[in-house]
C-alpha cells in the first residue's frame, strides 16, 4: 500500500529515504540469477544528438560508454529504479514496484537510472543529493563511477527527449520538452566534469 510521491515537502529528506530501499536490494546476492544487465541500446551506433546545445559532451559520453565497463561487484538490481516505481505512506517508503527488469548487475546502474530521472524532474542538484544519500547509507561497499551515469543517459538517445507520461499522471505538470532538454544538457555537462 502507498502512492507515488513526486512533490515532497523536503527534497533532501525525500531523496535520502528514496535511497534507503536500494541498500536492501543491492545487499541481495545475485549469483545464479538468470538475467544479467545489458544496455537497451546498441552502443556502437550512437551519435551526439542534434537537439543538444552541448554535442561535445554527448560525444565524450559516447566514447566512455563505448569503452570497458569499470569493475564492480555484481548484485541484484531493480534496473528501473526511479521515483514513479516507489510507493510512499506517511513520508516513508512503503514499497517498490515494477520488478520486471530486475537482473544481476552493478549497483551503480540503479543509482544512475534514478539520478537520470531526478535530473529531469528537478535538476542536477537533486540528482547529486540522491548520490550523496546513497553513498552515505551504503558506505565503503559502493564506489561511484560516472560510467554508470553516462550509460544511463545515453539510453535516451537519439531523442529528442520529452516529458515521461508518468510525471504529469502524478501531478508534475510544469515540465515540457524544452525544460527536459535543458536539464539533460546541464546533467551531462556535470557528468563529463566528473571524468
mmCIF file of C-alpha atoms in Angstrom:
data_model
loop_
_atom_site.group_PDB
_atom_site.id
_atom_site.type_symbol
_atom_site.label_atom_id
_atom_site.label_comp_id
_atom_site.label_asym_id
_atom_site.label_seq_id
_atom_site.Cartn_x
_atom_site.Cartn_y
_atom_site.Cartn_z
ATOM 1 C CA UNK A 1 0.000 0.000 0.000
ATOM 2 C CA UNK A 2 1.033 3.538 -0.687
ATOM 3 C CA UNK A 3 1.225 6.027 -3.517
ATOM 4 C CA UNK A 4 3.782 7.675 -5.780
ATOM 5 C CA UNK A 5 5.037 10.978 -4.329
ATOM 6 C CA UNK A 6 6.726 13.418 -6.709
ATOM 7 C CA UNK A 7 6.103 16.660 -4.792
ATOM 8 C CA UNK A 8 7.615 16.078 -1.350
ATOM 9 C CA UNK A 9 7.737 18.772 1.308
ATOM 10 C CA UNK A 10 11.523 18.321 1.683
ATOM 11 C CA UNK A 11 13.544 17.078 -1.282
ATOM 12 C CA UNK A 12 16.589 16.464 0.903
ATOM 13 C CA UNK A 13 14.764 14.130 3.284
ATOM 14 C CA UNK A 14 12.840 12.563 0.418
ATOM 15 C CA UNK A 15 15.980 11.745 -1.623
ATOM 16 C CA UNK A 16 17.564 10.210 1.474
ATOM 17 C CA UNK A 17 14.533 7.977 2.052
ATOM 18 C CA UNK A 18 14.384 7.221 -1.686
ATOM 19 C CA UNK A 19 17.915 5.785 -1.448
ATOM 20 C CA UNK A 20 17.176 3.521 1.531
ATOM 21 C CA UNK A 21 15.402 0.651 -0.310
ATOM 22 C CA UNK A 22 18.288 0.329 -2.764
ATOM 23 C CA UNK A 23 20.628 -0.592 0.079
ATOM 24 C CA UNK A 24 18.480 -3.646 0.836
ATOM 25 C CA UNK A 25 18.030 -4.510 -2.850
ATOM 26 C CA UNK A 26 21.759 -4.358 -3.524
ATOM 27 C CA UNK A 27 22.542 -6.488 -0.473
ATOM 28 C CA UNK A 28 20.881 -9.441 -2.229
ATOM 29 C CA UNK A 29 23.396 -11.793 -3.815
ATOM 30 C CA UNK A 30 22.600 -12.382 -7.476
ATOM 31 C CA UNK A 31 24.922 -15.252 -8.266
ATOM 32 C CA UNK A 32 22.975 -17.715 -10.357
ATOM 33 C CA UNK A 33 20.209 -15.237 -11.175
ATOM 34 C CA UNK A 34 19.358 -15.917 -14.816
ATOM 35 C CA UNK A 35 19.089 -12.341 -16.094
ATOM 36 C CA UNK A 36 22.099 -10.067 -16.432
ATOM 37 C CA UNK A 37 22.243 -6.304 -17.020
ATOM 38 C CA UNK A 38 22.750 -5.092 -20.570
ATOM 39 C CA UNK A 39 22.147 -1.693 -22.200
ATOM 40 C CA UNK A 40 18.857 -1.362 -24.081
ATOM 41 C CA UNK A 41 20.559 0.427 -26.962
ATOM 42 C CA UNK A 42 23.327 -0.580 -29.332
ATOM 43 C CA UNK A 43 26.352 1.345 -28.099
ATOM 44 C CA UNK A 44 28.241 1.105 -31.393
ATOM 45 C CA UNK A 45 25.690 3.186 -33.333
ATOM 46 C CA UNK A 46 25.355 6.209 -31.059
ATOM 47 C CA UNK A 47 25.773 9.775 -32.273
ATOM 48 C CA UNK A 48 25.601 13.096 -30.419
ATOM 49 C CA UNK A 49 22.030 14.390 -30.580
ATOM 50 C CA UNK A 50 21.164 17.314 -32.821
ATOM 51 C CA UNK A 51 18.795 18.717 -30.181
ATOM 52 C CA UNK A 52 21.581 19.310 -27.649
ATOM 53 C CA UNK A 53 23.351 22.622 -27.083
ATOM 54 C CA UNK A 54 26.415 20.611 -25.956
ATOM 55 C CA UNK A 55 27.010 17.832 -28.509
ATOM 56 C CA UNK A 56 30.673 17.678 -27.447
ATOM 57 C CA UNK A 57 29.632 16.393 -24.004
ATOM 58 C CA UNK A 58 27.459 13.717 -25.580
ATOM 59 C CA UNK A 59 30.417 12.762 -27.794
ATOM 60 C CA UNK A 60 32.539 12.299 -24.671
ATOM 61 C CA UNK A 61 29.798 10.210 -23.061
ATOM 62 C CA UNK A 62 29.539 8.013 -26.151
ATOM 63 C CA UNK A 63 33.312 7.455 -26.142
ATOM 64 C CA UNK A 64 33.291 6.494 -22.454
ATOM 65 C CA UNK A 65 30.396 4.029 -22.693
ATOM 66 C CA UNK A 66 31.953 2.503 -25.801
ATOM 67 C CA UNK A 67 34.980 1.560 -23.707
ATOM 68 C CA UNK A 68 35.346 -1.037 -20.982
ATOM 69 C CA UNK A 69 32.968 -1.117 -18.039
ATOM 70 C CA UNK A 70 34.514 -0.336 -14.677
ATOM 71 C CA UNK A 71 34.914 -3.271 -12.339
ATOM 72 C CA UNK A 72 32.020 -3.531 -9.932
ATOM 73 C CA UNK A 73 30.583 -6.168 -7.633
ATOM 74 C CA UNK A 74 27.533 -7.776 -9.190
ATOM 75 C CA UNK A 75 24.393 -7.787 -7.105
ATOM 76 C CA UNK A 76 20.649 -7.895 -7.586
ATOM 77 C CA UNK A 77 19.431 -4.676 -9.238
ATOM 78 C CA UNK A 78 15.964 -3.332 -9.969
ATOM 79 C CA UNK A 79 17.078 -1.955 -13.382
ATOM 80 C CA UNK A 80 14.236 0.610 -13.482
ATOM 81 C CA UNK A 81 14.533 2.277 -10.084
ATOM 82 C CA UNK A 82 13.071 5.774 -10.174
ATOM 83 C CA UNK A 83 10.531 7.824 -8.200
ATOM 84 C CA UNK A 84 7.496 6.528 -10.125
ATOM 85 C CA UNK A 85 8.337 2.983 -9.046
ATOM 86 C CA UNK A 86 8.491 3.810 -5.341
ATOM 87 C CA UNK A 87 5.400 3.937 -3.127
ATOM 88 C CA UNK A 88 5.118 6.171 -0.059
ATOM 89 C CA UNK A 89 2.936 6.231 3.015
ATOM 90 C CA UNK A 90 3.231 8.952 5.674
ATOM 91 C CA UNK A 91 6.501 10.248 4.153
ATOM 92 C CA UNK A 92 8.139 6.812 4.318
ATOM 93 C CA UNK A 93 8.778 4.331 1.526
ATOM 94 C CA UNK A 94 6.159 1.596 1.743
ATOM 95 C CA UNK A 95 7.053 -0.396 -1.370
ATOM 96 C CA UNK A 96 8.958 -0.690 -4.622
ATOM 97 C CA UNK A 97 7.085 -1.813 -7.734
ATOM 98 C CA UNK A 98 7.755 -2.835 -11.355
ATOM 99 C CA UNK A 99 10.363 -5.556 -10.952
ATOM 100 C CA UNK A 100 10.029 -6.926 -14.486
ATOM 101 C CA UNK A 101 13.523 -5.689 -15.496
ATOM 102 C CA UNK A 102 15.372 -6.874 -12.380
ATOM 103 C CA UNK A 103 18.664 -8.601 -13.056
ATOM 104 C CA UNK A 104 22.276 -9.114 -11.979
ATOM 105 C CA UNK A 105 24.388 -6.022 -12.403
ATOM 106 C CA UNK A 106 26.295 -3.165 -10.845
ATOM 107 C CA UNK A 107 24.590 -1.188 -8.085
ATOM 108 C CA UNK A 108 25.872 1.898 -9.865
ATOM 109 C CA UNK A 109 23.363 1.427 -12.657
ATOM 110 C CA UNK A 110 20.352 1.562 -10.316
ATOM 111 C CA UNK A 111 21.781 4.698 -8.724
ATOM 112 C CA UNK A 112 22.434 6.189 -12.163
ATOM 113 C CA UNK A 113 18.958 5.440 -13.508
ATOM 114 C CA UNK A 114 17.332 7.104 -10.532
ATOM 115 C CA UNK A 115 19.705 10.072 -10.833
ATOM 116 C CA UNK A 116 18.788 10.478 -14.512
ATOM 117 C CA UNK A 117 15.111 10.681 -13.587
ATOM 118 C CA UNK A 118 15.794 13.103 -10.736
ATOM 119 C CA UNK A 119 17.875 15.345 -13.011
ATOM 120 C CA UNK A 120 14.962 15.591 -15.432
ATOM 121 C CA UNK A 121 12.293 16.024 -12.754
ATOM 122 C CA UNK A 122 14.124 18.516 -10.529
ATOM 123 C CA UNK A 123 17.693 19.241 -11.642
ATOM 124 C CA UNK A 124 21.353 18.310 -11.208
ATOM 125 C CA UNK A 125 21.492 19.299 -7.525
ATOM 126 C CA UNK A 126 18.732 16.833 -6.649
ATOM 127 C CA UNK A 127 20.405 14.052 -8.647
ATOM 128 C CA UNK A 128 23.617 14.760 -6.736
ATOM 129 C CA UNK A 129 21.680 14.820 -3.467
ATOM 130 C CA UNK A 130 20.472 11.274 -4.190
ATOM 131 C CA UNK A 131 24.019 10.096 -4.949
ATOM 132 C CA UNK A 132 25.199 11.616 -1.676
ATOM 133 C CA UNK A 133 22.383 9.932 0.247
ATOM 134 C CA UNK A 134 23.031 6.518 -1.300
ATOM 135 C CA UNK A 135 26.792 6.806 -0.778
ATOM 136 C CA UNK A 136 26.402 7.795 2.876
ATOM 137 C CA UNK A 137 23.980 4.932 3.539
ATOM 138 C CA UNK A 138 25.973 2.176 1.835
ATOM 139 C CA UNK A 139 29.417 3.309 2.984
ATOM 140 C CA UNK A 140 32.534 1.648 1.615
ATOM 141 C CA UNK A 141 30.580 -1.063 -0.221
ATOM 142 C CA UNK A 142 29.991 1.372 -3.092
ATOM 143 C CA UNK A 143 32.464 3.210 -5.276
ATOM 144 C CA UNK A 144 30.889 5.802 -7.551
ATOM 145 C CA UNK A 145 31.928 5.786 -11.202
ATOM 146 C CA UNK A 146 30.459 8.238 -13.755
ATOM 147 C CA UNK A 147 30.379 5.441 -16.363
ATOM 148 C CA UNK A 148 27.032 4.245 -14.991
ATOM 149 C CA UNK A 149 25.511 7.723 -15.157
ATOM 150 C CA UNK A 150 26.762 8.093 -18.715
ATOM 151 C CA UNK A 151 25.390 4.749 -19.872
ATOM 152 C CA UNK A 152 22.042 5.622 -18.291
ATOM 153 C CA UNK A 153 21.826 8.997 -20.022
ATOM 154 C CA UNK A 154 22.793 7.708 -23.473
ATOM 155 C CA UNK A 155 19.881 5.260 -23.292
ATOM 156 C CA UNK A 156 17.595 8.214 -24.075
ATOM 157 C CA UNK A 157 19.247 8.683 -27.474
ATOM 158 C CA UNK A 158 18.520 9.536 -30.191
ATOM 159 C CA UNK A 159 15.706 11.631 -28.710
ATOM 160 C CA UNK A 160 14.610 14.325 -28.618
ATOM 161 C CA UNK A 161 13.574 13.660 -25.039
ATOM 162 C CA UNK A 162 10.143 14.556 -23.798
ATOM 163 C CA UNK A 163 8.167 14.504 -20.591
ATOM 164 C CA UNK A 164 7.706 10.988 -19.210
ATOM 165 C CA UNK A 165 3.946 10.377 -19.086
ATOM 166 C CA UNK A 166 4.157 9.133 -15.507
ATOM 167 C CA UNK A 167 5.174 12.564 -14.212
ATOM 168 C CA UNK A 168 2.010 14.511 -15.109
ATOM 169 C CA UNK A 169 -0.047 11.475 -14.067
ATOM 170 C CA UNK A 170 1.231 12.124 -10.533
ATOM 171 C CA UNK A 171 0.907 15.899 -10.515
ATOM 172 C CA UNK A 172 4.127 17.176 -12.125
ATOM 173 C CA UNK A 173 2.642 19.446 -14.776
ATOM 174 C CA UNK A 174 5.257 22.193 -15.158
ATOM 175 C CA UNK A 175 7.687 20.251 -17.371
ATOM 176 C CA UNK A 176 7.933 20.370 -21.162
ATOM 177 C CA UNK A 177 10.359 19.118 -23.791
ATOM 178 C CA UNK A 178 12.480 22.267 -23.686
ATOM 179 C CA UNK A 179 12.963 22.070 -19.911
ATOM 180 C CA UNK A 180 13.873 18.378 -20.156
ATOM 181 C CA UNK A 181 16.430 19.052 -22.917
ATOM 182 C CA UNK A 182 17.992 21.888 -20.902
ATOM 183 C CA UNK A 183 18.184 19.747 -17.771
ATOM 184 C CA UNK A 184 19.714 16.853 -19.682
ATOM 185 C CA UNK A 185 22.358 19.168 -21.134
ATOM 186 C CA UNK A 186 23.116 20.513 -17.653
ATOM 187 C CA UNK A 187 23.270 16.981 -16.294
ATOM 188 C CA UNK A 188 25.560 15.564 -18.971
ATOM 189 C CA UNK A 189 27.848 18.577 -18.554
ATOM 190 C CA UNK A 190 28.073 17.813 -14.832
ATOM 191 C CA UNK A 191 28.816 14.146 -15.562
ATOM 192 C CA UNK A 192 31.578 14.906 -18.059
ATOM 193 C CA UNK A 193 33.119 17.219 -15.455
ATOM 194 C CA UNK A 194 33.381 14.197 -13.115
ATOM 195 C CA UNK A 195 35.584 12.236 -15.545
#
